[in-house]
Coordinates of N, CA and C in Angstrom, one line a residue:
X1 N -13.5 3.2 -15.2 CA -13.5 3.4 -13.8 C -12.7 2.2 -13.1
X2 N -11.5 2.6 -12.2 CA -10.8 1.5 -12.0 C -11.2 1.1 -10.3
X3 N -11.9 -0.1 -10.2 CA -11.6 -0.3 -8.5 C -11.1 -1.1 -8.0
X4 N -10.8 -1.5 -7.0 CA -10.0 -1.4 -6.4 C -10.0 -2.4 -5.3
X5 N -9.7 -3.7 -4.7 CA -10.4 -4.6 -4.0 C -8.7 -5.3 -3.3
X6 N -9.0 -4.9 -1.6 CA -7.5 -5.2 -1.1 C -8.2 -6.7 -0.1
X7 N -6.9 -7.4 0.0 CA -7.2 -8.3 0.9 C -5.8 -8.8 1.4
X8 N -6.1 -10.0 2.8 CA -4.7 -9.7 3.5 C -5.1 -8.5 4.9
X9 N -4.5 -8.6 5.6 CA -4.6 -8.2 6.8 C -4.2 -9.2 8.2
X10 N -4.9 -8.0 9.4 CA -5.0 -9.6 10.5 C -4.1 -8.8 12.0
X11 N -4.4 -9.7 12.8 CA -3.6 -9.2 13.9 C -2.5 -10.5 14.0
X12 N -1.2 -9.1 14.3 CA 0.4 -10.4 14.7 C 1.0 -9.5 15.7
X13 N 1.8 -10.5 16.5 CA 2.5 -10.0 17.0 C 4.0 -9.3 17.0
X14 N 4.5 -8.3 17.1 CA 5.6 -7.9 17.2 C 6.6 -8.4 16.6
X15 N 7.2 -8.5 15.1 CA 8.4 -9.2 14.9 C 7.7 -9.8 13.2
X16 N 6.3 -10.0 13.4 CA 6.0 -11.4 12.9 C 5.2 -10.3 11.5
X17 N 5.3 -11.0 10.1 CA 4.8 -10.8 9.4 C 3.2 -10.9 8.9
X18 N 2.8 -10.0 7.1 CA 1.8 -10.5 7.1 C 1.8 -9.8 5.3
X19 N 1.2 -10.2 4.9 CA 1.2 -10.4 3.0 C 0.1 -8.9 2.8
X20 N 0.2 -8.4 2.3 CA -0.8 -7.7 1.6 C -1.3 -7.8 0.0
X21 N -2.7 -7.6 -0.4 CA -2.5 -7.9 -1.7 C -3.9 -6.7 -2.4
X22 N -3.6 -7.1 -3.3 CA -4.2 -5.7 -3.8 C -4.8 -5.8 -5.5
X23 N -6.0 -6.1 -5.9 CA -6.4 -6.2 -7.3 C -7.4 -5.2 -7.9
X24 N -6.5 -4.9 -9.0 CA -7.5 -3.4 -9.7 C -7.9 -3.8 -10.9
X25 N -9.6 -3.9 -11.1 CA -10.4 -4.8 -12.0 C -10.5 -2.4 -13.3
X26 N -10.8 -3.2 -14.1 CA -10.7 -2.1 -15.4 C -9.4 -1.8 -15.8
X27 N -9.1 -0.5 -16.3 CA -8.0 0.4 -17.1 C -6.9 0.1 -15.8
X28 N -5.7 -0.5 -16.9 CA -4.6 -0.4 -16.1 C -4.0 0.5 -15.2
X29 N -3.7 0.3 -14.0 CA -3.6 2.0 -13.6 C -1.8 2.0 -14.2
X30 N -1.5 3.6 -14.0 CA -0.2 3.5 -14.4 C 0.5 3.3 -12.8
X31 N 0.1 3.6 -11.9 CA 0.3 3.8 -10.3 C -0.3 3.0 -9.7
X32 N 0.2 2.0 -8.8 CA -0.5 1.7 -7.7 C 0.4 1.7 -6.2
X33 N -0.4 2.2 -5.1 CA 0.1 2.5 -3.6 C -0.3 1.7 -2.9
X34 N 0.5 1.6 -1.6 CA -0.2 1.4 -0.4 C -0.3 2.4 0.8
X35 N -1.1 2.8 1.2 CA -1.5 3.9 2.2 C -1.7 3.4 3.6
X36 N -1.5 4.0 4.6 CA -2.0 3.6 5.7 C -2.8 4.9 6.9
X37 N -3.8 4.4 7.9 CA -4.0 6.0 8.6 C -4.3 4.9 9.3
X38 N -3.5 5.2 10.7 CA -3.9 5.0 12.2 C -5.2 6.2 12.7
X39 N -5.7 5.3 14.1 CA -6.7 6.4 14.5 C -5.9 7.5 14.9
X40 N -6.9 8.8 14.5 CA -6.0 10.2 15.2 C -5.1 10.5 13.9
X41 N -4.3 9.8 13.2 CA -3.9 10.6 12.6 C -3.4 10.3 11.6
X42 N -2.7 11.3 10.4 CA -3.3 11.3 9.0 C -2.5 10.8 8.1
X43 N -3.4 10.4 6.7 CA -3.0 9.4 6.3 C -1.6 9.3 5.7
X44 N -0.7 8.4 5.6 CA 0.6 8.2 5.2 C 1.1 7.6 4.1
X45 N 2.0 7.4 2.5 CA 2.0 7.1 2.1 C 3.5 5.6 2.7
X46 N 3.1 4.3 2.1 CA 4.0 3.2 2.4 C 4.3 3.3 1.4
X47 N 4.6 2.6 0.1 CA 5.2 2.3 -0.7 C 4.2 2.2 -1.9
X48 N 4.7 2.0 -3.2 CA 3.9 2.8 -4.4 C 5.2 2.3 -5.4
X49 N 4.2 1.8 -7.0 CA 4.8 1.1 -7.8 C 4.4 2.0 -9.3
X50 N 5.0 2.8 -9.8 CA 4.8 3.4 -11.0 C 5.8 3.0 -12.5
X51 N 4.3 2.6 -13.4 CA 5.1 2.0 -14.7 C 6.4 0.8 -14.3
X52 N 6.5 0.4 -13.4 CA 7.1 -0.9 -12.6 C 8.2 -0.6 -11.9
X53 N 8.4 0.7 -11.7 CA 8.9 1.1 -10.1 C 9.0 1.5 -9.1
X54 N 8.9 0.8 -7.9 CA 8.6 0.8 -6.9 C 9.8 2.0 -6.0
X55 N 8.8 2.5 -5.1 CA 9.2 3.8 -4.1 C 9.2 3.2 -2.9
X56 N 10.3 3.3 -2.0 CA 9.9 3.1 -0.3 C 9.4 4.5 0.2
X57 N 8.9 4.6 1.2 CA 9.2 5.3 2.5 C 10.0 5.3 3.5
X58 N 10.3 6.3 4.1 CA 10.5 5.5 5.4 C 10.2 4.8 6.2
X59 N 8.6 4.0 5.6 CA 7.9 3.4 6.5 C 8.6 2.0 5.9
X60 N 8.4 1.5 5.5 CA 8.8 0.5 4.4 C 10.2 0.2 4.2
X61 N 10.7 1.4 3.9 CA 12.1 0.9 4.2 C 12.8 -0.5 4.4
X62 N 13.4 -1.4 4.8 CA 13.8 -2.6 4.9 C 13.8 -3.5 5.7
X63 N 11.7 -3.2 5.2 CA 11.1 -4.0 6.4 C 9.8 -4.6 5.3
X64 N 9.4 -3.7 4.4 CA 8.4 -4.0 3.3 C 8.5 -4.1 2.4
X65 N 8.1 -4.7 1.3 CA 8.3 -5.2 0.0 C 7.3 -5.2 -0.8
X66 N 7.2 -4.1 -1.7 CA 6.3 -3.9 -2.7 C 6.0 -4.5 -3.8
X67 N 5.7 -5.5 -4.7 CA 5.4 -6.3 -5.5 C 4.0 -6.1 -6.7
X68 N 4.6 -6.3 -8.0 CA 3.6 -5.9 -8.6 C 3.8 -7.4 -9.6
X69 N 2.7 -7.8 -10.0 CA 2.2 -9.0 -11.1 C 2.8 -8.4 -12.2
X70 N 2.7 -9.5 -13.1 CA 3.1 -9.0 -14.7 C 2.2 -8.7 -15.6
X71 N 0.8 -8.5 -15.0 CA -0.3 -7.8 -15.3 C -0.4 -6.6 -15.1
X72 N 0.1 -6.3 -13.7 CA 0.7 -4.9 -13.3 C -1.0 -4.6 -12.8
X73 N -2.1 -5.3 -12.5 CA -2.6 -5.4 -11.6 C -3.2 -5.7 -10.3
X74 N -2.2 -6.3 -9.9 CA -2.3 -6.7 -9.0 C -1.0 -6.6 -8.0
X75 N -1.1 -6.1 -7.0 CA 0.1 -5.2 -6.4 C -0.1 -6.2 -4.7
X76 N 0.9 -6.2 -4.6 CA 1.5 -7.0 -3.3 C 2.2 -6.3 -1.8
X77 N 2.2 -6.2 -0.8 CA 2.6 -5.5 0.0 C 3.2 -6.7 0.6
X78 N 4.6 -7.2 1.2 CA 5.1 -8.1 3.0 C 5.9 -7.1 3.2
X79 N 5.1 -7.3 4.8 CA 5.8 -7.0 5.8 C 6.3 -7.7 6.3
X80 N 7.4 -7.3 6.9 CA 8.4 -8.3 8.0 C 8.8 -7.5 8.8
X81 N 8.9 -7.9 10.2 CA 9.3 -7.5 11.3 C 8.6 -6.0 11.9
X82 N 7.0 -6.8 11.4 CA 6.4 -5.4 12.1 C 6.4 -5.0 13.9
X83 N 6.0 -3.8 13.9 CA 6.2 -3.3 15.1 C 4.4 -2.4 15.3
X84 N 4.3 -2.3 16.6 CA 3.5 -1.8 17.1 C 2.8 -0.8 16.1
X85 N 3.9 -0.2 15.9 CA 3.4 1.2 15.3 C 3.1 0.9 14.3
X86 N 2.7 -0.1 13.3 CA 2.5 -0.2 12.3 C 1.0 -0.5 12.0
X87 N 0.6 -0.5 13.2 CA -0.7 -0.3 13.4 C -1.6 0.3 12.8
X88 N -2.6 0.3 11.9 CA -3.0 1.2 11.1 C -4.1 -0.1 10.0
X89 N -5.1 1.5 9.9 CA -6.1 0.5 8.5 C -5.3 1.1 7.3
X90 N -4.7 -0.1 5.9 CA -3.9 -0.1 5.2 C -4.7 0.0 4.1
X91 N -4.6 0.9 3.2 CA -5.1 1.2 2.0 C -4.6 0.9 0.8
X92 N -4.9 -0.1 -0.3 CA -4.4 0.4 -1.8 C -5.2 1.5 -2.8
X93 N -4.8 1.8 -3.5 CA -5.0 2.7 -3.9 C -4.6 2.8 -5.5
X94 N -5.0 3.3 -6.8 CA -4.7 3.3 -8.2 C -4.6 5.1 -8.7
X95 N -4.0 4.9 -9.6 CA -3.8 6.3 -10.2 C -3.5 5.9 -12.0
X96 N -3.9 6.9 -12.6 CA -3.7 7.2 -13.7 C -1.9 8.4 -14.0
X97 N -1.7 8.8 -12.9 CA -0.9 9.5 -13.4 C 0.2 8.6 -13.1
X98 N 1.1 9.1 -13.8 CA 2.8 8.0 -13.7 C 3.4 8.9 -12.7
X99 N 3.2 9.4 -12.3 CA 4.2 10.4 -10.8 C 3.8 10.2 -10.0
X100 N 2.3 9.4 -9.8 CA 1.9 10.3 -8.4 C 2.2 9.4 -7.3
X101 N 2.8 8.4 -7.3 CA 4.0 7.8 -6.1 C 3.0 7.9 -4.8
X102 N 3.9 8.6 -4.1 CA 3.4 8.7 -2.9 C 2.5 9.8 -2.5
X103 N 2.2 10.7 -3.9 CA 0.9 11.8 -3.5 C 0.0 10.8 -3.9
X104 N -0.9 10.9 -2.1 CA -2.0 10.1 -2.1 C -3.1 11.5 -3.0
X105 N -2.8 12.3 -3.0 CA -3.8 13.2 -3.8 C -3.8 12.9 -5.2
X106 N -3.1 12.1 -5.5 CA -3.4 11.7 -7.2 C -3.7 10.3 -7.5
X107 N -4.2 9.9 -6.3 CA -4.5 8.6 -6.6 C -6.7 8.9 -6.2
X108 N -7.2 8.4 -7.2 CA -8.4 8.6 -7.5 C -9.1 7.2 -7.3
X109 N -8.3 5.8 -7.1 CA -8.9 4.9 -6.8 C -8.9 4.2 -5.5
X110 N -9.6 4.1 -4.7 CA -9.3 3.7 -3.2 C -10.1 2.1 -2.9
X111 N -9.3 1.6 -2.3 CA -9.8 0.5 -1.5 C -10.6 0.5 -0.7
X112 N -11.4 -0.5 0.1 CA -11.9 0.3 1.2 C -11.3 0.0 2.9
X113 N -9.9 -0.5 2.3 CA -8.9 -0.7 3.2 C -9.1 -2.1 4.2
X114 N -8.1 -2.4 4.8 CA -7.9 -3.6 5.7 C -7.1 -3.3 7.0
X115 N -7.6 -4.1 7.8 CA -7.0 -3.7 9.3 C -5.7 -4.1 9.8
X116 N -4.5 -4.1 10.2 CA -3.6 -4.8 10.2 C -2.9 -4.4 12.0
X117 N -3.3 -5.1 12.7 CA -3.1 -4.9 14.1 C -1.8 -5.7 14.7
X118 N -1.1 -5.0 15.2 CA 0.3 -4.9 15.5 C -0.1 -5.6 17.4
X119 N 0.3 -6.1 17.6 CA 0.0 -5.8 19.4 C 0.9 -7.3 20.5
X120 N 1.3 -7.0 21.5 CA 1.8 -8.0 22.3 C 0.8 -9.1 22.7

């Protein structure tokens, strides 16, 4: 059973970055994500590292940076140049399957997430 323990977070302002980090104690996963769900509404996948390559979103895109150890357990999120909207409790997340990328429906191991508040 693999869990799953995120840390990293915090409130910044507009522009300004912040580290995310993410450690999955048992069975290697072959997947690991990062998820996010603002209040209201539903959850999103950010970026996600399978067998050691890494997927953007659109969220992510060329603003976040996915990072995985040479353990390949321990998975990294920076952000830079966040914005408002980025607002959201940020999830990592583990999978056994090697596809499941951004289907947060194949990922079976959950964090129990961190807050990461965007604001002026």
């Amino acid at each position: 059973q693999v869990q799953v323990v995120e840390s990293g977070g915090g409130s910044v302002q507009p522009g300004e970055s912040l580290r995310l980090s993410c450690v999955a104690s048992g069975d290697i996963p072959a997947c690991m994500g990062w998820f996010r769900q603002a209040p209201g509404k539903p959850r999103e996948g950010v970026a996600a590292i399978c067998s050691g390559n890494p997927m953007d979103s659109n969220i992510s895109r060329g603003r976040f940076t996915i990072s995985q150890d040479n353990a390949k357990n321990t998975l990294h999120l920076q952000m830079n140049s966040l914005k408002v909207q980025d607002t959201a409790t940020y999830y990592c997340a583990a999978s056994q399957w090697q596809w499941a990328y951004l289907r947060d429906d194949l990922y079976n191991a959950w964090g129990q997430g961190t807050q990461v508040t965007v604001s002026v």
